[in-house]
Coordinates of C-alpha atoms and ligand atoms in Angstrom, one line a residue:
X1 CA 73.9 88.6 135.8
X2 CA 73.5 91.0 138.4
X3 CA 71.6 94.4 138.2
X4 CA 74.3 96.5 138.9
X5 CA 77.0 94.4 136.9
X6 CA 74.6 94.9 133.9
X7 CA 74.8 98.6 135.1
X8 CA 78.1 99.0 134.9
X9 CA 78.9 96.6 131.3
X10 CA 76.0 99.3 129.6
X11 CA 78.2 102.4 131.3
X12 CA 81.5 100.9 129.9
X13 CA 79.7 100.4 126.5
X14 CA 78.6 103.7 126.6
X15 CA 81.8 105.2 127.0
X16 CA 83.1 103.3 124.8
X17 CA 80.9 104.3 122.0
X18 CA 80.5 108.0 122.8
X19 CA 84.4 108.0 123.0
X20 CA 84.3 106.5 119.5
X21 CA 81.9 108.9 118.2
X22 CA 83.8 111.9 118.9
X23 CA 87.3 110.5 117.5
X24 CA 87.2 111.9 114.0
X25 CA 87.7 109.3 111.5
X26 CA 90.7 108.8 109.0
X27 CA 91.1 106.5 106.4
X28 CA 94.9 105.6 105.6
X29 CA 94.9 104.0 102.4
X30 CA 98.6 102.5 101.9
X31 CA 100.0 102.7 98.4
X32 CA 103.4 100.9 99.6
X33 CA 106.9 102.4 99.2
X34 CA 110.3 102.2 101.9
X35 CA 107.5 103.0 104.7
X36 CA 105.9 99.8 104.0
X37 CA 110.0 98.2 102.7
X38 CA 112.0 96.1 105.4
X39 CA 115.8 95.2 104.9
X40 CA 117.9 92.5 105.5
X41 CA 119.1 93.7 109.2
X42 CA 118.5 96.7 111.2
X43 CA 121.4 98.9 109.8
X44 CA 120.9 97.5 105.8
X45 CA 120.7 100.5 103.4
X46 CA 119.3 97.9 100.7
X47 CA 115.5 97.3 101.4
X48 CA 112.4 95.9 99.4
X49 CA 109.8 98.5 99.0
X50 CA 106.3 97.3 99.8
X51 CA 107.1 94.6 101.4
X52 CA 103.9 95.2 104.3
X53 CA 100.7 95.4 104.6
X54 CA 98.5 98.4 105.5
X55 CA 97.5 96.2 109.1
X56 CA 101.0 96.1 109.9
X57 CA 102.0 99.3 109.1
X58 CA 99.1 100.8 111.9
X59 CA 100.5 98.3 114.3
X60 CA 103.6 100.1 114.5
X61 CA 101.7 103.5 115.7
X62 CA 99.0 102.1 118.2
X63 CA 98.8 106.1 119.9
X64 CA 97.1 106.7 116.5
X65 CA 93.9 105.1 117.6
X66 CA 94.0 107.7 120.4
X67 CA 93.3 110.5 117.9
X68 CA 91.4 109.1 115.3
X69 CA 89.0 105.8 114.3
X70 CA 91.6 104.5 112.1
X71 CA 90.1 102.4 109.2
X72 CA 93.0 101.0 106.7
X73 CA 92.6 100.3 102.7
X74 CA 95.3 99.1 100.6
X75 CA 95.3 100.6 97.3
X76 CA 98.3 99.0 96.3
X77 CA 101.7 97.9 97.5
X78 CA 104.5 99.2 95.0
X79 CA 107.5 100.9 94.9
X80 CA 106.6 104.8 94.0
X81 CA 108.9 104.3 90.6
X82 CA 106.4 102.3 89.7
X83 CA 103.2 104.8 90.2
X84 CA 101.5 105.2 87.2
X85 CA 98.0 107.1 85.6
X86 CA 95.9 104.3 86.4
X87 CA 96.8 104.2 90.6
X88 CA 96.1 107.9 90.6
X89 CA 92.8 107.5 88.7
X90 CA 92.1 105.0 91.3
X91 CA 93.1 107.1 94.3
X92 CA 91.7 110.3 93.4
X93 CA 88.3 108.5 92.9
X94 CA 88.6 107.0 96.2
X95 CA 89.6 109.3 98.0
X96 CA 86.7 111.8 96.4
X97 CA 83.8 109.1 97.2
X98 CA 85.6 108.4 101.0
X99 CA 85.0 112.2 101.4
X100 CA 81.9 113.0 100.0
X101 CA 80.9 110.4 103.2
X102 CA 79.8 112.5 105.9
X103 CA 81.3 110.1 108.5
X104 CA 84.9 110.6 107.1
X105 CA 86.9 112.6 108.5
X106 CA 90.2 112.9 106.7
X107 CA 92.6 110.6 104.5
X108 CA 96.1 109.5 105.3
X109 CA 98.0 107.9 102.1
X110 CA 100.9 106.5 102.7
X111 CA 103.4 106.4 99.4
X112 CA 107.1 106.3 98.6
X113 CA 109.1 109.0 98.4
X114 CA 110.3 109.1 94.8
X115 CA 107.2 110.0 92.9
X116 CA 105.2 111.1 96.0
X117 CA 105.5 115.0 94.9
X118 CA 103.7 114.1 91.5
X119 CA 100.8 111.8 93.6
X120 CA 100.5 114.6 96.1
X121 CA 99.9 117.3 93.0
X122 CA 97.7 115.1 91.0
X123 CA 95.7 114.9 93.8
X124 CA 95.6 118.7 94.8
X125 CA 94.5 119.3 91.5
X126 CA 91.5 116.4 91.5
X127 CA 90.3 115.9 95.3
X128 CA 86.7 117.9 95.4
X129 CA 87.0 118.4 98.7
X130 CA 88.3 120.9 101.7
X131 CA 89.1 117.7 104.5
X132 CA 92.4 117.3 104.8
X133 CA 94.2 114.8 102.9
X134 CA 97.9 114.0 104.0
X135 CA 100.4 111.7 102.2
X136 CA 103.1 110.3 103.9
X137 CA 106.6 108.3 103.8
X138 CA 109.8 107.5 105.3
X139 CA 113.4 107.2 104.0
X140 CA 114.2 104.4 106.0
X141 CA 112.7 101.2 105.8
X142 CA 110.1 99.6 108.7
X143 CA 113.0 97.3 109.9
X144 CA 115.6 100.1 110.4
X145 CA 117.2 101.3 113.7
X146 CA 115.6 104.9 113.9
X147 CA 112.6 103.9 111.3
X148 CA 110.6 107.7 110.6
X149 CA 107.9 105.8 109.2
X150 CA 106.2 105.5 112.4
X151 CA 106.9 109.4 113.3
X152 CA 105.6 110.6 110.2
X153 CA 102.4 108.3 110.2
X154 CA 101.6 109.7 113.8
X155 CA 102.4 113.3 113.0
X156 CA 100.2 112.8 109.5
X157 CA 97.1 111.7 111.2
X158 CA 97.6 114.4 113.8
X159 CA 97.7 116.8 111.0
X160 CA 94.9 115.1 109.4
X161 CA 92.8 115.4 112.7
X162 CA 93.3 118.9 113.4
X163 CA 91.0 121.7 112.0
X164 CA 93.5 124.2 111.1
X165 CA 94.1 121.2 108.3
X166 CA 91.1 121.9 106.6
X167 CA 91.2 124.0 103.3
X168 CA 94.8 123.9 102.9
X169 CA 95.1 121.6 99.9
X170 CA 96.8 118.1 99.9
X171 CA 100.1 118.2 102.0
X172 CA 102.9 116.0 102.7
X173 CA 104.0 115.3 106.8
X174 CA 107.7 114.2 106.7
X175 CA 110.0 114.5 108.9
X176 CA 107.8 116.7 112.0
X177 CA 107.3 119.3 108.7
X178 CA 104.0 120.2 106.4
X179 CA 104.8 120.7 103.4
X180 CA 102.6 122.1 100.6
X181 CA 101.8 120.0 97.2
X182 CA 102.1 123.4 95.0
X183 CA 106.0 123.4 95.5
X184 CA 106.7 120.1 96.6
X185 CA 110.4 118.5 95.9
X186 CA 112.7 115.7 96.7
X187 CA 116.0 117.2 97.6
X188 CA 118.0 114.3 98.6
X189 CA 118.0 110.9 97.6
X190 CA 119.0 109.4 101.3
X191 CA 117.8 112.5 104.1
X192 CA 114.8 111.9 106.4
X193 CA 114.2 115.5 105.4
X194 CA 114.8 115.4 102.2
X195 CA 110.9 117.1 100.9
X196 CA 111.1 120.5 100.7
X197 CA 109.2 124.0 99.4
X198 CA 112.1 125.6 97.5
X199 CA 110.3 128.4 95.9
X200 CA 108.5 129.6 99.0
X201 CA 109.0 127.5 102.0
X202 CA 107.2 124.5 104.6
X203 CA 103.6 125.5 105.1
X204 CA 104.4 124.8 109.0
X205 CA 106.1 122.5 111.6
X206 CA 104.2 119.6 113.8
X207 CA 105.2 120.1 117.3
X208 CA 103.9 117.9 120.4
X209 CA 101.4 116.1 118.0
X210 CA 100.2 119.0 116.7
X211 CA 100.4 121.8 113.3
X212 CA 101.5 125.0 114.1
X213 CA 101.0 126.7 110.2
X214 CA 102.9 129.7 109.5
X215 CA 101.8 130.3 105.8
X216 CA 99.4 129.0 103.0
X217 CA 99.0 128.1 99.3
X218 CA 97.4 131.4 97.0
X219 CA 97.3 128.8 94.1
X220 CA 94.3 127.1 92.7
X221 CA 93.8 123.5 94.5
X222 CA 90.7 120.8 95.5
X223 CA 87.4 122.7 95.7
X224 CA 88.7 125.7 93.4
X225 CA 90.3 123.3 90.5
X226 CA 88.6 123.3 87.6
X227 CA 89.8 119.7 86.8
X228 CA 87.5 116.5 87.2
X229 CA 88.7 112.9 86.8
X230 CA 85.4 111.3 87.9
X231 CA 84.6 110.5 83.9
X232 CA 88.5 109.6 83.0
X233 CA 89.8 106.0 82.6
X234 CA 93.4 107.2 80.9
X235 CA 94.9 110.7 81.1
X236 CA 96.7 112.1 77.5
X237 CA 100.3 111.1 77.1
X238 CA 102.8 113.7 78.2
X239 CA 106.9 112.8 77.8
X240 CA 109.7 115.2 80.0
X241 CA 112.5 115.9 77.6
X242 CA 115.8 117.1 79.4
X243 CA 118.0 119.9 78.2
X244 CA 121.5 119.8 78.3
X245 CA 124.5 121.2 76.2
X246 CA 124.8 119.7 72.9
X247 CA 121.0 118.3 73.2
X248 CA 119.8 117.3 69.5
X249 CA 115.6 116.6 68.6
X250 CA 116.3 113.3 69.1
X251 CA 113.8 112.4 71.7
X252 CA 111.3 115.2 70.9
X253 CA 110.8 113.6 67.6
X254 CA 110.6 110.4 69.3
X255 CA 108.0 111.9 71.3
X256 CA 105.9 113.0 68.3
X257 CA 106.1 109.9 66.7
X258 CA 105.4 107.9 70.1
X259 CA 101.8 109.9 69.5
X260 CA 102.6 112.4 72.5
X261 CA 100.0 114.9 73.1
X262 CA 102.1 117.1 75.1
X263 CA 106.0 117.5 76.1
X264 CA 107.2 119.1 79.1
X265 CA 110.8 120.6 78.8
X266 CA 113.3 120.5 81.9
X267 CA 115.7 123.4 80.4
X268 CA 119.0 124.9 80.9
X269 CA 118.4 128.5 83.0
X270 CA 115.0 129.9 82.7
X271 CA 113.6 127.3 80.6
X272 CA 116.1 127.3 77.6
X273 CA 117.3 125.0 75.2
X274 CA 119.8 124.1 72.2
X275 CA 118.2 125.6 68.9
X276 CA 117.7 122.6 67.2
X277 CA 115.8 121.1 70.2
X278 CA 113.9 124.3 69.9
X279 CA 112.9 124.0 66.4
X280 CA 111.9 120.5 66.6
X281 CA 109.6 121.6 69.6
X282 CA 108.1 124.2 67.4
X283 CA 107.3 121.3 64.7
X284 CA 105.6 119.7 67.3
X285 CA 103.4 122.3 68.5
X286 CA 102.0 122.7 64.6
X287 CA 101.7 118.7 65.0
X288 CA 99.0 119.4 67.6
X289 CA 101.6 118.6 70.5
X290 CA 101.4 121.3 73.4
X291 CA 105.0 122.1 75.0
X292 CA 105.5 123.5 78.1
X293 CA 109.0 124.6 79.0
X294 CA 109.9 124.2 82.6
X295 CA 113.3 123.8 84.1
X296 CA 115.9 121.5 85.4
X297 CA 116.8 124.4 88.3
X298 CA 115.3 124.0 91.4
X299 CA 114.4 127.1 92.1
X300 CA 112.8 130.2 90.5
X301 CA 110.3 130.1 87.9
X302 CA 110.4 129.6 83.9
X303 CA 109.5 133.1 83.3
X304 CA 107.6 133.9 79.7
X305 CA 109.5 136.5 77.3
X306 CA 112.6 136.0 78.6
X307 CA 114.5 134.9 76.0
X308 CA 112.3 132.5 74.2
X309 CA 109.2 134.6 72.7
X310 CA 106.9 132.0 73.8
X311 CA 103.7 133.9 71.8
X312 CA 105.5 132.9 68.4
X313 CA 106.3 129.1 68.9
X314 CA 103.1 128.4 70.7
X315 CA 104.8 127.5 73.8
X316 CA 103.3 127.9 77.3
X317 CA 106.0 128.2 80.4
X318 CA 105.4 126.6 84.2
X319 CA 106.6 129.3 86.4
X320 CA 106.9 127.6 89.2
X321 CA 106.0 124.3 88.3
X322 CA 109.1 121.8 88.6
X323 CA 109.7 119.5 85.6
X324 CA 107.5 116.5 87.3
X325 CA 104.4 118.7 88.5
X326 CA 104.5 120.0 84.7
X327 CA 103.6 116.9 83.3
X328 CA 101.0 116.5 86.0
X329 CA 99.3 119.8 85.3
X330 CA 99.2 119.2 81.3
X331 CA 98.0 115.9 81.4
X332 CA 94.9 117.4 83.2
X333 CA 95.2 120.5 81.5
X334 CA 94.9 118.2 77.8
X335 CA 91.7 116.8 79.4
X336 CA 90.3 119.9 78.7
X337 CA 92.2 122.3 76.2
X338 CA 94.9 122.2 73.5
X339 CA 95.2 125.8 73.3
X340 CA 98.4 126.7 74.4
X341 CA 97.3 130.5 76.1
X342 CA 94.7 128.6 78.0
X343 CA 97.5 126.5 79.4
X344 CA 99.1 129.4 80.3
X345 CA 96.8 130.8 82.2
X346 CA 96.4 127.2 84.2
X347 CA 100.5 127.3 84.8
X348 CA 100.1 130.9 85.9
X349 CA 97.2 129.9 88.8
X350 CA 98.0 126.3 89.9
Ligands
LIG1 N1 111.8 103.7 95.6 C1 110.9 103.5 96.6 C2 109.6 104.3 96.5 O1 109.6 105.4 96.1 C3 111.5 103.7 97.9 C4 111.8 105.1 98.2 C5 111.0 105.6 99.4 O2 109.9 105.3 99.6 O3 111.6 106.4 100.1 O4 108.6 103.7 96.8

C-alpha cells in the first residue's frame, strides 16, 4: 500500500471514530407491542403484536444512527396486555445498571400502548438516574400505510439525545408530543394521539427533530424517589376494584381472600362508592389490606374529606393518580409501609 493511501485509510478511520465518539449513545431496549405488530395487508386493522424483532424495528429509522450510537436489546416481545411485575423488575434493573455506565447516554424502550402509562410510571418511580429515559409506541402496526412507529422512534431518540431531556423524569414520545409519566393516559383505543396529560397538560411538542418543553413535573420522580427495586424479585399483590351503581363486596372480598395486600378503588365521582362496597373495604383495611380510593373519571383528583372521612376507615386517596398508576404507586409504596397516612403522603408527592 501506498504512503499516502495509508494516509488517507488512517484519516477516514479517524473520522470515523471521533464522529462516533461524539454521537451520544442510546440503548433502545424493545419490549414488543403494535410498533413491533404487522397485519395481514397494508390497510388491515387486525395485527399481531410483537411480531419483530428489535433489529428490524431500527431498520425502519436508519436517520437514527445520525443522532445517536444506537445499540438494541430485546427485553421481550409481548403484547403490553400481557406486561406483568416480573418484566418491570427486569427493565427497571436494566435500565438502572445501563445508566449507571458512564458511556450510556440515554434509553429508548419501545412498548405497546395499552399498559405503557403503568411501565412508564413504574419506571419514574424506580430509575436512579437523571438521563433521559423515553418509552415509545405506535397505534398502527409496522406493515401499515402511514405506520407512526417509525416517527415516534425517531422523535424518541431525538428527545432522548437532547439535553433539555435530562432531569425531566421518564416520558412518553407519541405522536411529535412529550408527555409526562406523572399524568400519563390512554384516551383512545384507535388515535395516533391517543396519550395524553389530562390533569395538567403535554410537557412539550418535538418539532424538526427536536423538544421544545413548555412545562415540567413538581412531583417526586428517579433520583428524588424514595423507592428501590434493586433487592425485589416480586412486588405485593395489589387488585383495582371498579365502582359502579348497584356494586356489591363481591370482588373486594374476593380480593381479601385472594391474600391481597392492597386494593385500589376506581370510584363513582371523587372516589365514591356503594355502601356496602364501602364497608367491606373497611373490613379489609382491619384485615391488614391498604385501600386506596382513586377514580374512574379522568380528570380531577380523588380529594380526601370530601365525602368519605378517609381518617376513620383507614383509607388513603390518589389525587391525581388514575386507577392504573394507583396500583403502581402502592405496590411500591407496600414495599415499604402498611400505614395508611404514610401512603398518603406518597399519593400526595408522586
Ligand atoms: N395490545 C397491544 C399492546 O399493547 C397492541 C396495542 C398497541 O401497542 O398499540 O402491546
Amino acid at each position: 500500500m501506498k504512503k499516502i493511501q495509508f494516509i488517507l485509510i488512517a484519516l477516514l478511520c479517524a473520522t470515523f471514530i471521533a464522529n462516533a465518539a461524539q454521537k451520544p449513545t442510546v440503548y433502545v431496549l424493545a419490549t414488543g407491542g403494535t410498533i413491533a405488530g404487522t397485519g395481514a395487508t397494508q390497510v388491515a386493522a387486525g395485527y399481531t403484536a410483537g411480531a419483530i424483532t428489535v433489529d428490524q424495528l431500527l431498520s425502519a429509522v436508519p436517520e437514527i444512527k445520525d443522532i445517536a450510537n444506537i445499540k438494541g436489546e430485546q427485553i421481550v416481545n409481548i403484547g403490553s396486555q400481557d406486561m406483568n411485575d416480573e418484566v418491570w423488575l427486569k427493565l427497571a434493573k436494566r435500565v438502572n445498571q445501563l445508566l449507571s455506565q458512564g458511556d450510556v447516554d440515554a434509553i429508548v424502550i419501545t412498548h405497546g400502548t395499552d399498559t405503557q402509562e403503568e411501565t412508564a410510571y413504574f419506571l419514574n418511580l424506580t430509575v436512579k438516574s437523571d438521563k433521559p429515559v423515553i418509552l415509545v409506541g405506535s397505534m398502527r402496526p409496522s406493515t401499515a400505510i402511514s405506520a407512526d412507529g417509525p416517527r415516534n422512534i425517531y422523535n424518541a431518540v431525538a428527545c432522548a439525545v437532547d439535553k433539555s431531556s435530562i432531569g425531566k423524569g421518564v416520558m412518553v414520545v407519541m405522536d411529535d408530543r412529550i408527555l409526562g409519566a406523572d399524568d400519563i393516559s390512554k384516551t383512545n383505543t384507535l388515535s395516533v394521539s391517543t396519550f395524553q396529560n389530562p390533569n395538567f397538560g403535554e410537557l412539550g411538542i418535538m418539532y424538526n427533530g427536536k423538544p421544545n418543553y413548555s412545562r415540567e413535573s413538581m412531583k417526586r420522580h428517579t433520583t428524588k424517589s424514595e423507592f428501590d427495586v434493586t433487592n425485589l424479585d416480586k412486588l405485593p399483590q395489589v387488585e383495582i376494584i371498579l365502582s359502579y351503581s348497584n356494586a356489591t363486596d363481591l370482588f373486594v372480598n374476593a380480593a381479601v381472600n385472594a391474600g391481597a395486600k392492597g386494593i385500589v378503588t376506581a370510584g363513582v365521582g371523587n372516589g365514591n362508592m356503594t355502601t356496602v362496597m364501602q364497608n367491606a373495604l373497611a373490613n379489609a383495611v382491619k384485615k391488614g389490606v391498604a385501600v386506596v380510593r382513586s377514580s374512574r373519571i379522568t380528570t380531577g383528583p380523588t380529594a380526601q374529606w370530601d365525602e368519605i372521612d378517609d381518617d376513620a376507615l383507614g383509607f388513603s386517596a390518589s389525587w391525581f393518580v388514575n386507577p392504573y398508576r394507583s396500583r403502581v404507586l402502592l405496590m411500591l409504596a407496600l414495599t415499604k409501609t402498611t400505614d395508611y397516612k404514610e401512603i398518603q403522603r406518597m399519593f400526595t408527592e408522586y
